[in-house]
Coordinates of N, CA and C and ligand atoms in Angstrom, one line a residue:
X277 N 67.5 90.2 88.1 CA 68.7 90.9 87.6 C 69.8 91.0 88.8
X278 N 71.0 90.9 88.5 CA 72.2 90.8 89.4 C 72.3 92.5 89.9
X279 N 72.4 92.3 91.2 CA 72.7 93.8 91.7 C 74.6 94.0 91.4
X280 N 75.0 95.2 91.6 CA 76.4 95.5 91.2 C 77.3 94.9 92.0
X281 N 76.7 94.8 93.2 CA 77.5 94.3 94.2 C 77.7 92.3 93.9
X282 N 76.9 92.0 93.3 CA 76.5 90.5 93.0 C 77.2 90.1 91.7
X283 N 77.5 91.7 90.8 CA 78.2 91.6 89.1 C 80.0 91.8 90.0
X284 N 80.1 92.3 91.0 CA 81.7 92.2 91.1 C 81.9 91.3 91.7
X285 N 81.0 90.5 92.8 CA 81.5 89.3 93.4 C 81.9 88.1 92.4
X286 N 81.0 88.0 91.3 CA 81.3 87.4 89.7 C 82.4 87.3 89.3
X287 N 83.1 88.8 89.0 CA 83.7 89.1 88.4 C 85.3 88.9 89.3
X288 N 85.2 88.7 90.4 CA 86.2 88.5 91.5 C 86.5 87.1 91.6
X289 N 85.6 86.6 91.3 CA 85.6 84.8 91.6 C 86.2 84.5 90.1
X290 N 85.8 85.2 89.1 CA 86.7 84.9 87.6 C 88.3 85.3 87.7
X291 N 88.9 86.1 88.4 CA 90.1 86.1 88.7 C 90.7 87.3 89.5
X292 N 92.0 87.3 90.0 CA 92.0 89.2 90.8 C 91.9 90.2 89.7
X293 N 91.6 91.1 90.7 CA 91.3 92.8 89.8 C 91.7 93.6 91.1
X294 N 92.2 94.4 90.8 CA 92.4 95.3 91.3 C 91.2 96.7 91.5
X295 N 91.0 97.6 92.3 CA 90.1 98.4 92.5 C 89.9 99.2 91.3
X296 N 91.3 99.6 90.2 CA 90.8 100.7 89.8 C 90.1 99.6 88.0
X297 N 90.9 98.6 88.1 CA 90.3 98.0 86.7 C 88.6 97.4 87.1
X298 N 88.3 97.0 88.2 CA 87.0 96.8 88.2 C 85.9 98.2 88.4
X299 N 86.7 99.4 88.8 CA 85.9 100.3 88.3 C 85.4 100.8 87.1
X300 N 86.5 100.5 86.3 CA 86.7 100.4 84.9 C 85.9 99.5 84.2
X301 N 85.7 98.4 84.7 CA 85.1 97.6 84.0 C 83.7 97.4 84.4
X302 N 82.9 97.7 85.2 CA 81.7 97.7 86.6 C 81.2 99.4 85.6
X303 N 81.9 100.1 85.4 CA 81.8 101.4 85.4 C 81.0 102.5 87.0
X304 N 81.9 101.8 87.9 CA 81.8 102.5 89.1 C 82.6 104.0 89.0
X305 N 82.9 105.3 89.7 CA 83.5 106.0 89.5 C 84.1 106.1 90.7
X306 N 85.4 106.3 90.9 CA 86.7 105.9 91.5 C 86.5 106.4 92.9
X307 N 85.7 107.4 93.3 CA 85.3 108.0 94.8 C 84.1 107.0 95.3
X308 N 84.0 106.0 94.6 CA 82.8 105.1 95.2 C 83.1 103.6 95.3
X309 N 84.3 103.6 94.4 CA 84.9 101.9 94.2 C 85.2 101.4 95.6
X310 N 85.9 101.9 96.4 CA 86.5 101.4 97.5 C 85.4 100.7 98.1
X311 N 84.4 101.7 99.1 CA 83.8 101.4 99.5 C 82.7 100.5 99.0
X312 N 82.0 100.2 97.3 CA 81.7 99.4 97.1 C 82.4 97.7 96.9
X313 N 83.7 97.6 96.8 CA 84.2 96.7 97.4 C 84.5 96.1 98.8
X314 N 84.7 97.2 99.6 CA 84.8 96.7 100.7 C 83.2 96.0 101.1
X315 N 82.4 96.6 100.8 CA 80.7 95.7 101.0 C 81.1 94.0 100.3
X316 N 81.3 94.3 98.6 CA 80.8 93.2 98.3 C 82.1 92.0 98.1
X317 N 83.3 92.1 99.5 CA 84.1 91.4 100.2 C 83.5 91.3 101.4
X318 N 83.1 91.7 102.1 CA 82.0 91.4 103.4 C 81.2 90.8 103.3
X319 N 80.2 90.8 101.8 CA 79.2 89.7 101.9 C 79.5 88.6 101.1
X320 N 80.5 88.4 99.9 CA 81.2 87.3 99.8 C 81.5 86.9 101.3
X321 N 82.7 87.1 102.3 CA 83.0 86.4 103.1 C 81.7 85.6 103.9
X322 N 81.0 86.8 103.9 CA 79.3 86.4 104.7 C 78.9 84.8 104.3
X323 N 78.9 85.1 102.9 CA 78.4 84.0 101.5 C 79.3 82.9 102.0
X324 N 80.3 82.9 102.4 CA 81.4 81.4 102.8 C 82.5 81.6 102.0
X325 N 82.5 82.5 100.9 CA 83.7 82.3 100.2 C 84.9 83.2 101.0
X326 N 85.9 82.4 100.3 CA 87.4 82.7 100.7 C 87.7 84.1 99.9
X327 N 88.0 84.7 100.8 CA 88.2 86.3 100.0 C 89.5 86.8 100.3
X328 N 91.0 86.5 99.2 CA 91.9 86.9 99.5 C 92.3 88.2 98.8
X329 N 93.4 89.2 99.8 CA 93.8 90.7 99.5 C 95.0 90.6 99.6
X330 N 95.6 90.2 98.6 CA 97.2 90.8 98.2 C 97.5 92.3 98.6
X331 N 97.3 93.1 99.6 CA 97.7 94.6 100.3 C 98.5 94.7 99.0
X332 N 98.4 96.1 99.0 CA 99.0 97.3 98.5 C 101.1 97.6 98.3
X333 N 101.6 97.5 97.5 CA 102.9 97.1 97.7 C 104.1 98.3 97.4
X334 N 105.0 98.8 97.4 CA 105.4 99.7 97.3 C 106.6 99.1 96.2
X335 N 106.8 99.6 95.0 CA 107.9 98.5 94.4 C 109.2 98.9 94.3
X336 N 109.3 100.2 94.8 CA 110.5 100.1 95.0 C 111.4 100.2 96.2
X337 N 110.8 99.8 97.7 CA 111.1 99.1 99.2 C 111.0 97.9 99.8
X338 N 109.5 98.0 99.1 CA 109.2 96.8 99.3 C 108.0 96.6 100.6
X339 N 107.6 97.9 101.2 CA 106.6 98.2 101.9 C 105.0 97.6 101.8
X340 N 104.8 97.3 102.5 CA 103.3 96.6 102.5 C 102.0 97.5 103.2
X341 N 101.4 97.9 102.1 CA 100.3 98.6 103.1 C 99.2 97.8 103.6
X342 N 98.6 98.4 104.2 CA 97.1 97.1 105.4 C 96.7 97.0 104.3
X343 N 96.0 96.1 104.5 CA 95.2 95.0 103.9 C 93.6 95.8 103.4
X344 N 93.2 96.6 104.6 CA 92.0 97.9 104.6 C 92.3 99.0 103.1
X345 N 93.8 99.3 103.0 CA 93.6 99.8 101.7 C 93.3 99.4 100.1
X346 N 92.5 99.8 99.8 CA 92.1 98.9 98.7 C 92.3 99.8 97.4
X347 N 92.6 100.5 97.2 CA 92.4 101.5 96.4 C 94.0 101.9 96.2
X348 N 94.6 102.7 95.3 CA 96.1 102.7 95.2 C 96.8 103.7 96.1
X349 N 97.5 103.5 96.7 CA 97.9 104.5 97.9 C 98.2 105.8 96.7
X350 N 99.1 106.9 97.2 CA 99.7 107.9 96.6 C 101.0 107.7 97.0
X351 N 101.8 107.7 97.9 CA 103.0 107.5 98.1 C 103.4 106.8 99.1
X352 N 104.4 106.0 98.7 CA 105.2 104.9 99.9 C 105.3 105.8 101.5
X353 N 104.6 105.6 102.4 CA 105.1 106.1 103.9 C 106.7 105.8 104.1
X354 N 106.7 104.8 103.6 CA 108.6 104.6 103.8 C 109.4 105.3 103.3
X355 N 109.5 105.0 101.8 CA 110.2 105.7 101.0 C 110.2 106.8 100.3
X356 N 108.7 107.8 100.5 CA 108.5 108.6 99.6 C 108.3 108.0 98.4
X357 N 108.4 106.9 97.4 CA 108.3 106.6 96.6 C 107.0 106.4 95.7
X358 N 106.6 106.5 94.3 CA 105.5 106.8 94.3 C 105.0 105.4 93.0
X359 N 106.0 104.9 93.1 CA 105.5 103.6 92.1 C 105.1 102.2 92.8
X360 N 103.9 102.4 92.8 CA 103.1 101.2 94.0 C 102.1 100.5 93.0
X361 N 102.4 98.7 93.8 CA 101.8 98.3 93.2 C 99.8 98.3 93.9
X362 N 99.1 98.2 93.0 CA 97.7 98.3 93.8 C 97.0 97.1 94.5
X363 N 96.7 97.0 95.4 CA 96.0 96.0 96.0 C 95.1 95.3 95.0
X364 N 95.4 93.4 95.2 CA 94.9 92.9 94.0 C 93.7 92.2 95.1
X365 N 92.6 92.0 94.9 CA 91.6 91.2 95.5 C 90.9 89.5 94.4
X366 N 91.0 88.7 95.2 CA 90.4 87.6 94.4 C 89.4 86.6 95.4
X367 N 88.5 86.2 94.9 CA 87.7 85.4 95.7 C 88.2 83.9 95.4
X368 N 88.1 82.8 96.3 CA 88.3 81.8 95.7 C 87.2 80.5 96.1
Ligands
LIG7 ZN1 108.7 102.5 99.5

Protein backbone atom coordinates (compact mmCIF):
# COMPACT_ATOMS: atom_id res chain seq x y z
CA UNK A 1 0.00 0.00 0.00
CA UNK A 2 1.22 3.55 -0.91
CA UNK A 3 2.25 5.57 2.14
CA UNK A 4 0.74 9.44 2.11
CA UNK A 5 3.88 10.73 1.45
CA UNK A 6 4.22 8.25 -1.76
CA UNK A 7 0.03 9.25 -2.67
CA UNK A 8 1.23 13.12 -2.84
CA UNK A 9 4.45 12.56 -4.69
CA UNK A 10 1.70 10.87 -7.36
CA UNK A 11 -0.37 13.32 -7.22
CA UNK A 12 2.42 16.10 -7.77
CA UNK A 13 3.86 14.41 -10.71
CA UNK A 14 0.02 14.50 -12.23
CA UNK A 15 0.26 18.21 -12.22
CA UNK A 16 0.83 21.53 -9.60
CA UNK A 17 -1.28 21.85 -6.47
CA UNK A 18 -0.96 24.01 -4.29
CA UNK A 19 -0.69 23.18 -0.37
CA UNK A 20 -4.07 23.88 0.60
CA UNK A 21 -5.89 21.84 -2.49
CA UNK A 22 -3.71 18.75 -1.78
CA UNK A 23 -4.77 18.91 1.71
CA UNK A 24 -8.03 18.89 0.53
CA UNK A 25 -7.67 16.32 -1.55
CA UNK A 26 -4.94 13.86 0.60
CA UNK A 27 -7.36 14.88 3.49
CA UNK A 28 -4.38 16.13 5.46
CA UNK A 29 -5.45 18.91 8.01
CA UNK A 30 -3.90 22.29 7.24
CA UNK A 31 -1.44 22.46 10.62
CA UNK A 32 0.29 19.37 9.14
CA UNK A 33 0.25 19.96 5.28
CA UNK A 34 3.31 22.07 5.13
CA UNK A 35 5.46 20.05 6.78
CA UNK A 36 4.24 16.94 5.12
CA UNK A 37 5.11 18.39 1.89
CA UNK A 38 8.10 19.77 2.61
CA UNK A 39 9.27 15.76 3.37
CA UNK A 40 7.66 14.37 0.41
CA UNK A 41 9.63 17.22 -1.88
CA UNK A 42 12.84 16.10 -0.16
CA UNK A 43 12.40 12.60 -1.01
CA UNK A 44 11.08 13.13 -4.45
CA UNK A 45 14.26 15.30 -4.98
CA UNK A 46 16.13 12.30 -3.05
CA UNK A 47 14.23 9.89 -5.78
CA UNK A 48 15.94 12.10 -8.83
CA UNK A 49 12.98 13.88 -9.68
CA UNK A 50 12.90 17.54 -10.60
CA UNK A 51 10.81 19.30 -8.01
CA UNK A 52 9.76 22.72 -9.09
CA UNK A 53 8.16 25.72 -6.51
CA UNK A 54 6.55 28.50 -8.10
CA UNK A 55 7.07 30.74 -4.29
CA UNK A 56 4.20 32.36 -2.99
CA UNK A 57 3.15 35.69 -4.93
CA UNK A 58 1.48 38.76 -3.73
CA UNK A 59 -1.01 39.91 -6.59
CA UNK A 60 -1.35 43.00 -6.02
CA UNK A 61 2.81 44.23 -5.94
CA UNK A 62 3.96 41.69 -7.21
CA UNK A 63 6.22 40.50 -4.16
CA UNK A 64 7.72 37.08 -4.15
CA UNK A 65 7.89 35.05 -1.06
CA UNK A 66 10.95 32.26 -0.42
CA UNK A 67 10.46 29.50 -1.97
CA UNK A 68 10.53 27.61 1.99
CA UNK A 69 6.91 29.07 2.19
CA UNK A 70 4.67 26.61 1.15
CA UNK A 71 1.59 27.26 2.64
CA UNK A 72 -0.45 30.67 1.93
CA UNK A 73 1.23 33.56 3.58
CA UNK A 74 -1.37 36.03 5.44
CA UNK A 75 -0.22 39.32 4.28
CA UNK A 76 2.15 40.84 1.62
CA UNK A 77 5.39 42.13 3.89
CA UNK A 78 5.41 44.79 1.16
CA UNK A 79 2.26 45.94 0.68
CA UNK A 80 0.16 45.05 3.49
CA UNK A 81 -1.90 43.42 0.94
CA UNK A 82 -3.77 40.43 1.59
CA UNK A 83 -4.70 38.90 -1.86
CA UNK A 84 -1.80 36.26 -2.54
CA UNK A 85 -1.32 33.98 -4.78
CA UNK A 86 -0.28 30.43 -3.00
CA UNK A 87 2.70 28.64 -3.71
CA UNK A 88 2.11 26.16 -6.59
CA UNK A 89 4.49 22.89 -6.40
CA UNK A 90 4.96 20.36 -9.38
CA UNK A 91 7.23 17.49 -9.89
CA UNK A 92 8.50 16.87 -13.20
ZN1 LIG B 1 2.17 43.20 -2.00
Amino acid sequence: MATARQTMIAVLAAGPRTASSLARELGFDRGRIEDELRHAIRSARAAGHTVVVEPARCKACGFTFDEARLTKPGKCPSCRGSRLFEALVRIE
